[in-house]
PDB file of N, CA and C in Angstrom:
ATOM      1  N   MET A   1       0.866  -1.155   0.003  1.00  0.00           N
ATOM      2  CA  MET A   1      -0.003   0.009  -0.043  1.00  0.00           C
ATOM      3  C   MET A   1       0.935   1.249   0.023  1.00  0.00           C
ATOM      4  N   TYR A   2       0.487   2.203  -0.833  1.00  0.00           N
ATOM      5  CA  TYR A   2       1.251   3.475  -0.798  1.00  0.00           C
ATOM      6  C   TYR A   2       0.294   4.627  -0.727  1.00  0.00           C
ATOM      7  N   ALA A   3       0.834   5.792  -0.398  1.00  0.00           N
ATOM      8  CA  ALA A   3       0.036   6.978  -0.272  1.00  0.00           C
ATOM      9  C   ALA A   3       0.724   8.172  -0.862  1.00  0.00           C
ATOM     10  N   VAL A   4       0.038   9.186  -1.361  1.00  0.00           N
ATOM     11  CA  VAL A   4       0.571  10.438  -1.763  1.00  0.00           C
ATOM     12  C   VAL A   4       0.214  11.477  -0.793  1.00  0.00           C
ATOM     13  N   ILE A   5       1.188  12.041  -0.012  1.00  0.00           N
ATOM     14  CA  ILE A   5       0.944  12.939   1.023  1.00  0.00           C
ATOM     15  C   ILE A   5       1.452  14.410   0.638  1.00  0.00           C
ATOM     16  N   LYS A   6       0.909  15.397   1.262  1.00  0.00           N
ATOM     17  CA  LYS A   6       1.281  16.738   1.021  1.00  0.00           C
ATOM     18  C   LYS A   6       1.788  17.347   2.293  1.00  0.00           C
ATOM     19  N   THR A   7       2.998  17.865   2.384  1.00  0.00           N
ATOM     20  CA  THR A   7       3.569  18.491   3.523  1.00  0.00           C
ATOM     21  C   THR A   7       4.620  19.500   3.056  1.00  0.00           C
ATOM     22  N   GLY A   8       4.623  20.721   3.683  1.00  0.00           N
ATOM     23  CA  GLY A   8       5.518  21.695   3.357  1.00  0.00           C
ATOM     24  C   GLY A   8       5.424  22.260   1.939  1.00  0.00           C
ATOM     25  N   GLY A   9       4.295  22.186   1.309  1.00  0.00           N
ATOM     26  CA  GLY A   9       4.002  22.650  -0.006  1.00  0.00           C
ATOM     27  C   GLY A   9       4.545  21.702  -1.037  1.00  0.00           C
ATOM     28  N   LYS A  10       4.922  20.465  -0.686  1.00  0.00           N
ATOM     29  CA  LYS A  10       5.438  19.472  -1.709  1.00  0.00           C
ATOM     30  C   LYS A  10       4.626  18.231  -1.494  1.00  0.00           C
ATOM     31  N   GLN A  11       4.638  17.338  -2.538  1.00  0.00           N
ATOM     32  CA  GLN A  11       3.925  16.048  -2.484  1.00  0.00           C
ATOM     33  C   GLN A  11       4.922  14.880  -2.548  1.00  0.00           C
ATOM     34  N   TYR A  12       4.714  13.915  -1.787  1.00  0.00           N
ATOM     35  CA  TYR A  12       5.577  12.772  -1.675  1.00  0.00           C
ATOM     36  C   TYR A  12       4.783  11.481  -1.807  1.00  0.00           C
ATOM     37  N   LYS A  13       5.334  10.481  -2.587  1.00  0.00           N
ATOM     38  CA  LYS A  13       4.763   9.166  -2.633  1.00  0.00           C
ATOM     39  C   LYS A  13       5.515   8.326  -1.579  1.00  0.00           C
ATOM     40  N   VAL A  14       4.764   7.799  -0.610  1.00  0.00           N
ATOM     41  CA  VAL A  14       5.360   7.083   0.457  1.00  0.00           C
ATOM     42  C   VAL A  14       4.832   5.684   0.678  1.00  0.00           C
ATOM     43  N   VAL A  15       5.704   4.742   1.146  1.00  0.00           N
ATOM     44  CA  VAL A  15       5.300   3.419   1.486  1.00  0.00           C
ATOM     45  C   VAL A  15       5.709   3.173   2.924  1.00  0.00           C
ATOM     46  N   ALA A  16       5.158   2.242   3.603  1.00  0.00           N
ATOM     47  CA  ALA A  16       5.514   1.922   4.982  1.00  0.00           C
ATOM     48  C   ALA A  16       6.972   1.490   5.075  1.00  0.00           C
ATOM     49  N   GLY A  17       7.711   1.995   6.065  1.00  0.00           N
ATOM     50  CA  GLY A  17       9.091   1.719   6.283  1.00  0.00           C
ATOM     51  C   GLY A  17      10.113   2.648   5.545  1.00  0.00           C
ATOM     52  N   GLU A  18       9.575   3.518   4.769  1.00  0.00           N
ATOM     53  CA  GLU A  18      10.402   4.408   4.010  1.00  0.00           C
ATOM     54  C   GLU A  18      10.953   5.599   4.751  1.00  0.00           C
ATOM     55  N   LYS A  19      12.196   5.935   4.593  1.00  0.00           N
ATOM     56  CA  LYS A  19      12.714   7.164   5.217  1.00  0.00           C
ATOM     57  C   LYS A  19      12.744   8.322   4.182  1.00  0.00           C
ATOM     58  N   LEU A  20      12.354   9.547   4.574  1.00  0.00           N
ATOM     59  CA  LEU A  20      12.480  10.618   3.691  1.00  0.00           C
ATOM     60  C   LEU A  20      12.689  11.929   4.422  1.00  0.00           C
ATOM     61  N   LYS A  21      13.242  12.922   3.734  1.00  0.00           N
ATOM     62  CA  LYS A  21      13.533  14.239   4.318  1.00  0.00           C
ATOM     63  C   LYS A  21      12.449  15.197   3.739  1.00  0.00           C
ATOM     64  N   ILE A  22      11.700  15.834   4.657  1.00  0.00           N
ATOM     65  CA  ILE A  22      10.655  16.742   4.317  1.00  0.00           C
ATOM     66  C   ILE A  22      11.065  18.101   4.821  1.00  0.00           C
ATOM     67  N   GLU A  23      10.275  19.161   4.431  1.00  0.00           N
ATOM     68  CA  GLU A  23      10.442  20.499   4.976  1.00  0.00           C
ATOM     69  C   GLU A  23      10.301  20.423   6.507  1.00  0.00           C
ATOM     70  N   GLN A  24      11.049  21.251   7.239  1.00  0.00           N
ATOM     71  CA  GLN A  24      11.147  21.195   8.665  1.00  0.00           C
ATOM     72  C   GLN A  24       9.755  21.460   9.296  1.00  0.00           C
ATOM     73  N   ILE A  25       9.426  20.589  10.263  1.00  0.00           N
ATOM     74  CA  ILE A  25       8.221  20.711  11.079  1.00  0.00           C
ATOM     75  C   ILE A  25       8.626  20.726  12.492  1.00  0.00           C
ATOM     76  N   PRO A  26       7.984  21.453  13.367  1.00  0.00           N
ATOM     77  CA  PRO A  26       8.337  21.548  14.727  1.00  0.00           C
ATOM     78  C   PRO A  26       7.898  20.258  15.465  1.00  0.00           C
ATOM     79  N   ALA A  27       8.829  19.338  15.689  1.00  0.00           N
ATOM     80  CA  ALA A  27       8.543  18.104  16.369  1.00  0.00           C
ATOM     81  C   ALA A  27       9.806  17.635  16.987  1.00  0.00           C
ATOM     82  N   ASP A  28       9.740  16.933  18.159  1.00  0.00           N
ATOM     83  CA  ASP A  28      10.880  16.376  18.850  1.00  0.00           C
ATOM     84  C   ASP A  28      11.307  15.143  18.201  1.00  0.00           C
ATOM     85  N   ILE A  29      12.643  14.797  18.292  1.00  0.00           N
ATOM     86  CA  ILE A  29      13.205  13.601  17.772  1.00  0.00           C
ATOM     87  C   ILE A  29      12.612  12.429  18.550  1.00  0.00           C
ATOM     88  N   GLY A  30      12.189  11.403  17.768  1.00  0.00           N
ATOM     89  CA  GLY A  30      11.574  10.245  18.438  1.00  0.00           C
ATOM     90  C   GLY A  30      10.067  10.337  18.583  1.00  0.00           C
ATOM     91  N   SER A  31       9.516  11.452  18.312  1.00  0.00           N
ATOM     92  CA  SER A  31       8.080  11.553  18.522  1.00  0.00           C
ATOM     93  C   SER A  31       7.322  11.044  17.336  1.00  0.00           C
ATOM     94  N   GLU A  32       6.086  10.727  17.587  1.00  0.00           N
ATOM     95  CA  GLU A  32       5.157  10.200  16.480  1.00  0.00           C
ATOM     96  C   GLU A  32       4.327  11.370  15.984  1.00  0.00           C
ATOM     97  N   ILE A  33       4.307  11.497  14.663  1.00  0.00           N
ATOM     98  CA  ILE A  33       3.494  12.509  14.072  1.00  0.00           C
ATOM     99  C   ILE A  33       2.432  11.886  13.147  1.00  0.00           C
ATOM    100  N   THR A  34       1.344  12.566  12.900  1.00  0.00           N
ATOM    101  CA  THR A  34       0.273  12.147  12.035  1.00  0.00           C
ATOM    102  C   THR A  34       0.090  13.069  10.909  1.00  0.00           C
ATOM    103  N   ILE A  35       0.238  12.644   9.673  1.00  0.00           N
ATOM    104  CA  ILE A  35      -0.009  13.474   8.465  1.00  0.00           C
ATOM    105  C   ILE A  35      -1.342  13.148   7.975  1.00  0.00           C
ATOM    106  N   ASP A  36      -2.229  14.059   8.013  1.00  0.00           N
ATOM    107  CA  ASP A  36      -3.639  13.878   7.568  1.00  0.00           C
ATOM    108  C   ASP A  36      -3.929  14.406   6.131  1.00  0.00           C
ATOM    109  N   GLN A  37      -3.000  15.021   5.531  1.00  0.00           N
ATOM    110  CA  GLN A  37      -3.175  15.520   4.183  1.00  0.00           C
ATOM    111  C   GLN A  37      -2.777  14.437   3.111  1.00  0.00           C
ATOM    112  N   VAL A  38      -3.676  13.517   2.965  1.00  0.00           N
ATOM    113  CA  VAL A  38      -3.447  12.399   2.038  1.00  0.00           C
ATOM    114  C   VAL A  38      -4.191  12.668   0.749  1.00  0.00           C
ATOM    115  N   LEU A  39      -3.457  12.794  -0.374  1.00  0.00           N
ATOM    116  CA  LEU A  39      -4.128  13.078  -1.624  1.00  0.00           C
ATOM    117  C   LEU A  39      -4.586  11.883  -2.363  1.00  0.00           C
ATOM    118  N   ALA A  40      -3.901  10.719  -2.173  1.00  0.00           N
ATOM    119  CA  ALA A  40      -4.274   9.516  -2.833  1.00  0.00           C
ATOM    120  C   ALA A  40      -3.823   8.316  -2.112  1.00  0.00           C
ATOM    121  N   LEU A  41      -4.562   7.185  -2.275  1.00  0.00           N
ATOM    122  CA  LEU A  41      -4.153   5.931  -1.655  1.00  0.00           C
ATOM    123  C   LEU A  41      -4.142   4.885  -2.749  1.00  0.00           C
ATOM    124  N   GLY A  42      -3.198   4.047  -2.673  1.00  0.00           N
ATOM    125  CA  GLY A  42      -3.085   2.948  -3.669  1.00  0.00           C
ATOM    126  C   GLY A  42      -2.714   1.592  -3.087  1.00  0.00           C
ATOM    127  N   ALA A  43      -3.293   0.562  -3.606  1.00  0.00           N
ATOM    128  CA  ALA A  43      -2.952  -0.755  -3.177  1.00  0.00           C
ATOM    129  C   ALA A  43      -3.114  -1.718  -4.365  1.00  0.00           C
ATOM    130  N   GLY A  44      -2.018  -2.186  -4.926  1.00  0.00           N
ATOM    131  CA  GLY A  44      -2.023  -3.028  -6.140  1.00  0.00           C
ATOM    132  C   GLY A  44      -2.486  -2.123  -7.345  1.00  0.00           C
ATOM    133  N   ASP A  45      -3.577  -2.588  -7.949  1.00  0.00           N
ATOM    134  CA  ASP A  45      -4.044  -1.853  -9.146  1.00  0.00           C
ATOM    135  C   ASP A  45      -5.293  -0.952  -8.792  1.00  0.00           C
ATOM    136  N   THR A  46      -5.630  -0.775  -7.533  1.00  0.00           N
ATOM    137  CA  THR A  46      -6.695   0.037  -7.190  1.00  0.00           C
ATOM    138  C   THR A  46      -6.117   1.323  -6.586  1.00  0.00           C
ATOM    139  N   ILE A  47      -6.663   2.496  -7.068  1.00  0.00           N
ATOM    140  CA  ILE A  47      -6.260   3.819  -6.495  1.00  0.00           C
ATOM    141  C   ILE A  47      -7.472   4.553  -6.133  1.00  0.00           C
ATOM    142  N   LYS A  48      -7.365   5.183  -4.950  1.00  0.00           N
ATOM    143  CA  LYS A  48      -8.434   6.026  -4.489  1.00  0.00           C
ATOM    144  C   LYS A  48      -7.900   7.530  -4.439  1.00  0.00           C
ATOM    145  N   PHE A  49      -8.527   8.357  -5.192  1.00  0.00           N
ATOM    146  CA  PHE A  49      -8.061   9.780  -5.216  1.00  0.00           C
ATOM    147  C   PHE A  49      -9.035  10.582  -4.319  1.00  0.00           C
ATOM    148  N   GLY A  50      -8.472  11.637  -3.744  1.00  0.00           N
ATOM    149  CA  GLY A  50      -9.281  12.556  -2.934  1.00  0.00           C
ATOM    150  C   GLY A  50      -9.746  13.746  -3.759  1.00  0.00           C
ATOM    151  N   ALA A  51     -10.617  14.512  -3.172  1.00  0.00           N
ATOM    152  CA  ALA A  51     -11.147  15.661  -3.882  1.00  0.00           C
ATOM    153  C   ALA A  51     -11.196  16.844  -2.920  1.00  0.00           C
ATOM    154  N   PRO A  52     -10.140  17.472  -2.484  1.00  0.00           N
ATOM    155  CA  PRO A  52      -8.733  17.182  -2.806  1.00  0.00           C
ATOM    156  C   PRO A  52      -8.070  16.222  -1.916  1.00  0.00           C
ATOM    157  N   LEU A  53      -8.692  15.883  -0.734  1.00  0.00           N
ATOM    158  CA  LEU A  53      -8.075  14.970   0.217  1.00  0.00           C
ATOM    159  C   LEU A  53      -8.982  13.735   0.418  1.00  0.00           C
ATOM    160  N   VAL A  54      -8.266  12.609   0.681  1.00  0.00           N
ATOM    161  CA  VAL A  54      -8.973  11.386   0.891  1.00  0.00           C
ATOM    162  C   VAL A  54      -9.490  11.402   2.411  1.00  0.00           C
ATOM    163  N   SER A  55     -10.788  11.350   2.614  1.00  0.00           N
ATOM    164  CA  SER A  55     -11.356  11.480   3.942  1.00  0.00           C
ATOM    165  C   SER A  55     -11.073  10.341   4.800  1.00  0.00           C
ATOM    166  N   GLY A  56     -10.588  10.624   6.019  1.00  0.00           N
ATOM    167  CA  GLY A  56     -10.321   9.489   7.023  1.00  0.00           C
ATOM    168  C   GLY A  56      -8.947   8.831   6.837  1.00  0.00           C
ATOM    169  N   ALA A  57      -8.229   9.238   5.883  1.00  0.00           N
ATOM    170  CA  ALA A  57      -6.848   8.633   5.696  1.00  0.00           C
ATOM    171  C   ALA A  57      -5.736   9.408   6.363  1.00  0.00           C
ATOM    172  N   THR A  58      -4.974   8.670   7.052  1.00  0.00           N
ATOM    173  CA  THR A  58      -3.816   9.287   7.810  1.00  0.00           C
ATOM    174  C   THR A  58      -2.522   8.477   7.512  1.00  0.00           C
ATOM    175  N   VAL A  59      -1.388   9.085   7.750  1.00  0.00           N
ATOM    176  CA  VAL A  59      -0.130   8.446   7.630  1.00  0.00           C
ATOM    177  C   VAL A  59       0.586   8.755   8.937  1.00  0.00           C
ATOM    178  N   GLN A  60       1.024   7.638   9.643  1.00  0.00           N
ATOM    179  CA  GLN A  60       1.753   7.734  10.876  1.00  0.00           C
ATOM    180  C   GLN A  60       3.254   7.704  10.586  1.00  0.00           C
ATOM    181  N   ALA A  61       4.072   8.607  11.160  1.00  0.00           N
ATOM    182  CA  ALA A  61       5.435   8.629  10.958  1.00  0.00           C
ATOM    183  C   ALA A  61       6.228   8.968  12.226  1.00  0.00           C
ATOM    184  N   THR A  62       7.483   8.582  12.378  1.00  0.00           N
ATOM    185  CA  THR A  62       8.325   8.789  13.475  1.00  0.00           C
ATOM    186  C   THR A  62       9.432   9.844  13.027  1.00  0.00           C
ATOM    187  N   VAL A  63       9.737  10.787  13.820  1.00  0.00           N
ATOM    188  CA  VAL A  63      10.732  11.778  13.529  1.00  0.00           C
ATOM    189  C   VAL A  63      12.121  11.248  13.928  1.00  0.00           C
ATOM    190  N   LEU A  64      13.004  11.118  12.912  1.00  0.00           N
ATOM    191  CA  LEU A  64      14.325  10.517  13.164  1.00  0.00           C
ATOM    192  C   LEU A  64      15.349  11.579  13.487  1.00  0.00           C
ATOM    193  N   SER A  65      15.315  12.642  12.733  1.00  0.00           N
ATOM    194  CA  SER A  65      16.335  13.730  13.026  1.00  0.00           C
ATOM    195  C   SER A  65      15.846  15.072  12.403  1.00  0.00           C
ATOM    196  N   GLN A  66      16.509  16.134  12.954  1.00  0.00           N
ATOM    197  CA  GLN A  66      16.326  17.450  12.353  1.00  0.00           C
ATOM    198  C   GLN A  66      17.760  17.886  11.876  1.00  0.00           C
ATOM    199  N   GLY A  67      17.777  18.536  10.653  1.00  0.00           N
ATOM    200  CA  GLY A  67      19.058  18.910  10.122  1.00  0.00           C
ATOM    201  C   GLY A  67      18.965  19.965   9.095  1.00  0.00           C
ATOM    202  N   ARG A  68      20.147  20.107   8.421  1.00  0.00           N
ATOM    203  CA  ARG A  68      20.198  21.065   7.322  1.00  0.00           C
ATOM    204  C   ARG A  68      20.851  20.408   6.168  1.00  0.00           C
ATOM    205  N   HIS A  69      20.327  20.720   4.911  1.00  0.00           N
ATOM    206  CA  HIS A  69      20.816  20.200   3.713  1.00  0.00           C
ATOM    207  C   HIS A  69      22.158  20.837   3.382  1.00  0.00           C
ATOM    208  N   ASP A  70      22.860  20.285   2.372  1.00  0.00           N
ATOM    209  CA  ASP A  70      24.167  20.962   1.938  1.00  0.00           C
ATOM    210  C   ASP A  70      23.834  22.322   1.432  1.00  0.00           C
ATOM    211  N   LYS A  71      24.892  23.125   1.474  1.00  0.00           N
ATOM    212  CA  LYS A  71      24.793  24.536   1.029  1.00  0.00           C
ATOM    213  C   LYS A  71      24.660  24.613  -0.475  1.00  0.00           C
ATOM    214  N   VAL A  72      23.683  25.423  -0.908  1.00  0.00           N
ATOM    215  CA  VAL A  72      23.475  25.782  -2.299  1.00  0.00           C
ATOM    216  C   VAL A  72      24.114  27.187  -2.546  1.00  0.00           C
ATOM    217  N   ARG A  73      24.965  27.246  -3.421  1.00  0.00           N
ATOM    218  CA  ARG A  73      25.697  28.505  -3.706  1.00  0.00           C
ATOM    219  C   ARG A  73      25.055  29.259  -4.824  1.00  0.00           C
ATOM    220  N   ILE A  74      24.785  30.554  -4.589  1.00  0.00           N
ATOM    221  CA  ILE A  74      24.106  31.434  -5.623  1.00  0.00           C
ATOM    222  C   ILE A  74      25.148  32.416  -6.000  1.00  0.00           C
ATOM    223  N   PHE A  75      25.469  32.586  -7.280  1.00  0.00           N
ATOM    224  CA  PHE A  75      26.461  33.500  -7.768  1.00  0.00           C
ATOM    225  C   PHE A  75      25.764  34.400  -8.891  1.00  0.00           C
ATOM    226  N   LYS A  76      25.724  35.632  -8.657  1.00  0.00           N
ATOM    227  CA  LYS A  76      25.150  36.572  -9.709  1.00  0.00           C
ATOM    228  C   LYS A  76      26.228  37.506 -10.166  1.00  0.00           C
ATOM    229  N   MET A  77      26.117  37.772 -11.522  1.00  0.00           N
ATOM    230  CA  MET A  77      27.219  38.587 -12.078  1.00  0.00           C
ATOM    231  C   MET A  77      26.650  39.307 -13.259  1.00  0.00           C
ATOM    232  N   ARG A  78      26.959  40.583 -13.337  1.00  0.00           N
ATOM    233  CA  ARG A  78      26.660  41.411 -14.589  1.00  0.00           C
ATOM    234  C   ARG A  78      27.962  41.656 -15.303  1.00  0.00           C
ATOM    235  N   ARG A  79      28.054  41.190 -16.499  1.00  0.00           N
ATOM    236  CA  ARG A  79      29.331  41.293 -17.244  1.00  0.00           C
ATOM    237  C   ARG A  79      29.577  42.754 -17.571  1.00  0.00           C
ATOM    238  N   ARG A  80      30.822  43.139 -17.521  1.00  0.00           N
ATOM    239  CA  ARG A  80      31.314  44.494 -17.840  1.00  0.00           C
ATOM    240  C   ARG A  80      30.813  45.591 -16.880  1.00  0.00           C
ATOM    241  N   LYS A  81      30.193  45.287 -15.818  1.00  0.00           N
ATOM    242  CA  LYS A  81      29.652  46.220 -14.935  1.00  0.00           C
ATOM    243  C   LYS A  81      30.285  46.199 -13.455  1.00  0.00           C
ATOM    244  N   HIS A  82      31.222  45.286 -13.340  1.00  0.00           N
ATOM    245  CA  HIS A  82      32.027  45.079 -12.124  1.00  0.00           C
ATOM    246  C   HIS A  82      31.020  44.800 -10.984  1.00  0.00           C
ATOM    247  N   TYR A  83      30.043  43.926 -11.165  1.00  0.00           N
ATOM    248  CA  TYR A  83      29.062  43.605 -10.209  1.00  0.00           C
ATOM    249  C   TYR A  83      29.138  42.065 -10.009  1.00  0.00           C
ATOM    250  N   GLN A  84      29.380  41.660  -8.827  1.00  0.00           N
ATOM    251  CA  GLN A  84      29.354  40.239  -8.489  1.00  0.00           C
ATOM    252  C   GLN A  84      28.739  40.064  -7.048  1.00  0.00           C
ATOM    253  N   LYS A  85      27.879  39.124  -6.918  1.00  0.00           N
ATOM    254  CA  LYS A  85      27.224  38.913  -5.656  1.00  0.00           C
ATOM    255  C   LYS A  85      27.269  37.351  -5.313  1.00  0.00           C
ATOM    256  N   ARG A  86      27.787  36.976  -4.195  1.00  0.00           N
ATOM    257  CA  ARG A  86      27.807  35.602  -3.768  1.00  0.00           C
ATOM    258  C   ARG A  86      26.887  35.495  -2.549  1.00  0.00           C
ATOM    259  N   GLN A  87      26.144  34.288  -2.651  1.00  0.00           N
ATOM    260  CA  GLN A  87      25.235  34.074  -1.513  1.00  0.00           C
ATOM    261  C   GLN A  87      25.078  32.544  -1.410  1.00  0.00           C
ATOM    262  N   GLY A  88      24.802  32.103  -0.155  1.00  0.00           N
ATOM    263  CA  GLY A  88      24.643  30.711   0.142  1.00  0.00           C
ATOM    264  C   GLY A  88      23.340  30.452   0.930  1.00  0.00           C
ATOM    265  N   HIS A  89      22.821  29.261   0.810  1.00  0.00           N
ATOM    266  CA  HIS A  89      21.609  28.916   1.501  1.00  0.00           C
ATOM    267  C   HIS A  89      21.564  27.435   1.905  1.00  0.00           C
ATOM    268  N   ARG A  90      21.243  27.258   3.129  1.00  0.00           N
ATOM    269  CA  ARG A  90      21.039  25.826   3.658  1.00  0.00           C
ATOM    270  C   ARG A  90      19.629  25.710   4.181  1.00  0.00           C
ATOM    271  N   GLN A  91      18.864  24.774   3.563  1.00  0.00           N
ATOM    272  CA  GLN A  91      17.500  24.538   3.920  1.00  0.00           C
ATOM    273  C   GLN A  91      17.342  23.624   5.043  1.00  0.00           C
ATOM    274  N   ASN A  92      16.504  23.869   6.007  1.00  0.00           N
ATOM    275  CA  ASN A  92      16.313  23.004   7.163  1.00  0.00           C
ATOM    276  C   ASN A  92      15.363  21.858   6.715  1.00  0.00           C
ATOM    277  N   TYR A  93      15.577  20.647   7.347  1.00  0.00           N
ATOM    278  CA  TYR A  93      14.752  19.528   7.026  1.00  0.00           C
ATOM    279  C   TYR A  93      14.457  18.723   8.243  1.00  0.00           C
ATOM    280  N   THR A  94      13.373  17.883   8.199  1.00  0.00           N
ATOM    281  CA  THR A  94      13.045  16.900   9.181  1.00  0.00           C
ATOM    282  C   THR A  94      13.061  15.543   8.466  1.00  0.00           C
ATOM    283  N   GLU A  95      13.853  14.598   9.039  1.00  0.00           N
ATOM    284  CA  GLU A  95      13.890  13.263   8.449  1.00  0.00           C
ATOM    285  C   GLU A  95      12.880  12.358   9.259  1.00  0.00           C
ATOM    286  N   ILE A  96      11.961  11.796   8.429  1.00  0.00           N
ATOM    287  CA  ILE A  96      10.940  10.944   9.140  1.00  0.00           C
ATOM    288  C   ILE A  96      10.997   9.539   8.517  1.00  0.00           C
ATOM    289  N   GLN A  97      10.458   8.608   9.246  1.00  0.00           N
ATOM    290  CA  GLN A  97      10.297   7.218   8.792  1.00  0.00           C
ATOM    291  C   GLN A  97       8.773   6.950   8.875  1.00  0.00           C
ATOM    292  N   ILE A  98       8.249   6.449   7.745  1.00  0.00           N
ATOM    293  CA  ILE A  98       6.839   6.129   7.721  1.00  0.00           C
ATOM    294  C   ILE A  98       6.605   4.810   8.435  1.00  0.00           C
ATOM    295  N   VAL A  99       5.677   4.832   9.455  1.00  0.00           N
ATOM    296  CA  VAL A  99       5.348   3.711  10.277  1.00  0.00           C
ATOM    297  C   VAL A  99       4.169   2.914   9.642  1.00  0.00           C
ATOM    298  N   SER A 100       3.106   3.602   9.376  1.00  0.00           N
ATOM    299  CA  SER A 100       1.938   2.971   8.819  1.00  0.00           C
ATOM    300  C   SER A 100       1.012   3.948   8.032  1.00  0.00           C
ATOM    301  N   ILE A 101       0.289   3.334   7.108  1.00  0.00           N
ATOM    302  CA  ILE A 101      -0.704   4.093   6.271  1.00  0.00           C
ATOM    303  C   ILE A 101      -2.053   3.544   6.651  1.00  0.00           C
ATOM    304  N   ASN A 102      -2.881   4.486   7.118  1.00  0.00           N
ATOM    305  CA  ASN A 102      -4.258   4.084   7.520  1.00  0.00           C
ATOM    306  C   ASN A 102      -5.236   4.683   6.498  1.00  0.00           C
ATOM    307  N   GLY A 103      -6.024   3.865   5.858  1.00  0.00           N
ATOM    308  CA  GLY A 103      -7.014   4.419   4.912  1.00  0.00           C
ATOM    309  C   GLY A 103      -8.305   3.722   4.979  1.00  0.00           C
TER     310      GLY A 103
END
């Protein structure tokens, strides 16, 4: 069984036991979280779509860690104008492990 969930403005296809990094959510390490924004559920060749959410469907997950991604370097330059700008960004994330999908 798999589910398509929405969190942090992004959509993820998840199965039980999978680890993934999502946008940071305020939760303690080791705590259990419930994601109730389930867009679709699938099992084998049957798929159940929501309009926009599947009613009564939830995904249980455990928070494994909080961290920051690798640095993304931004470099802007205007040729012949002596303009250069360097900038970096590190996005925060929460690593979770999917425990169960309830639909």
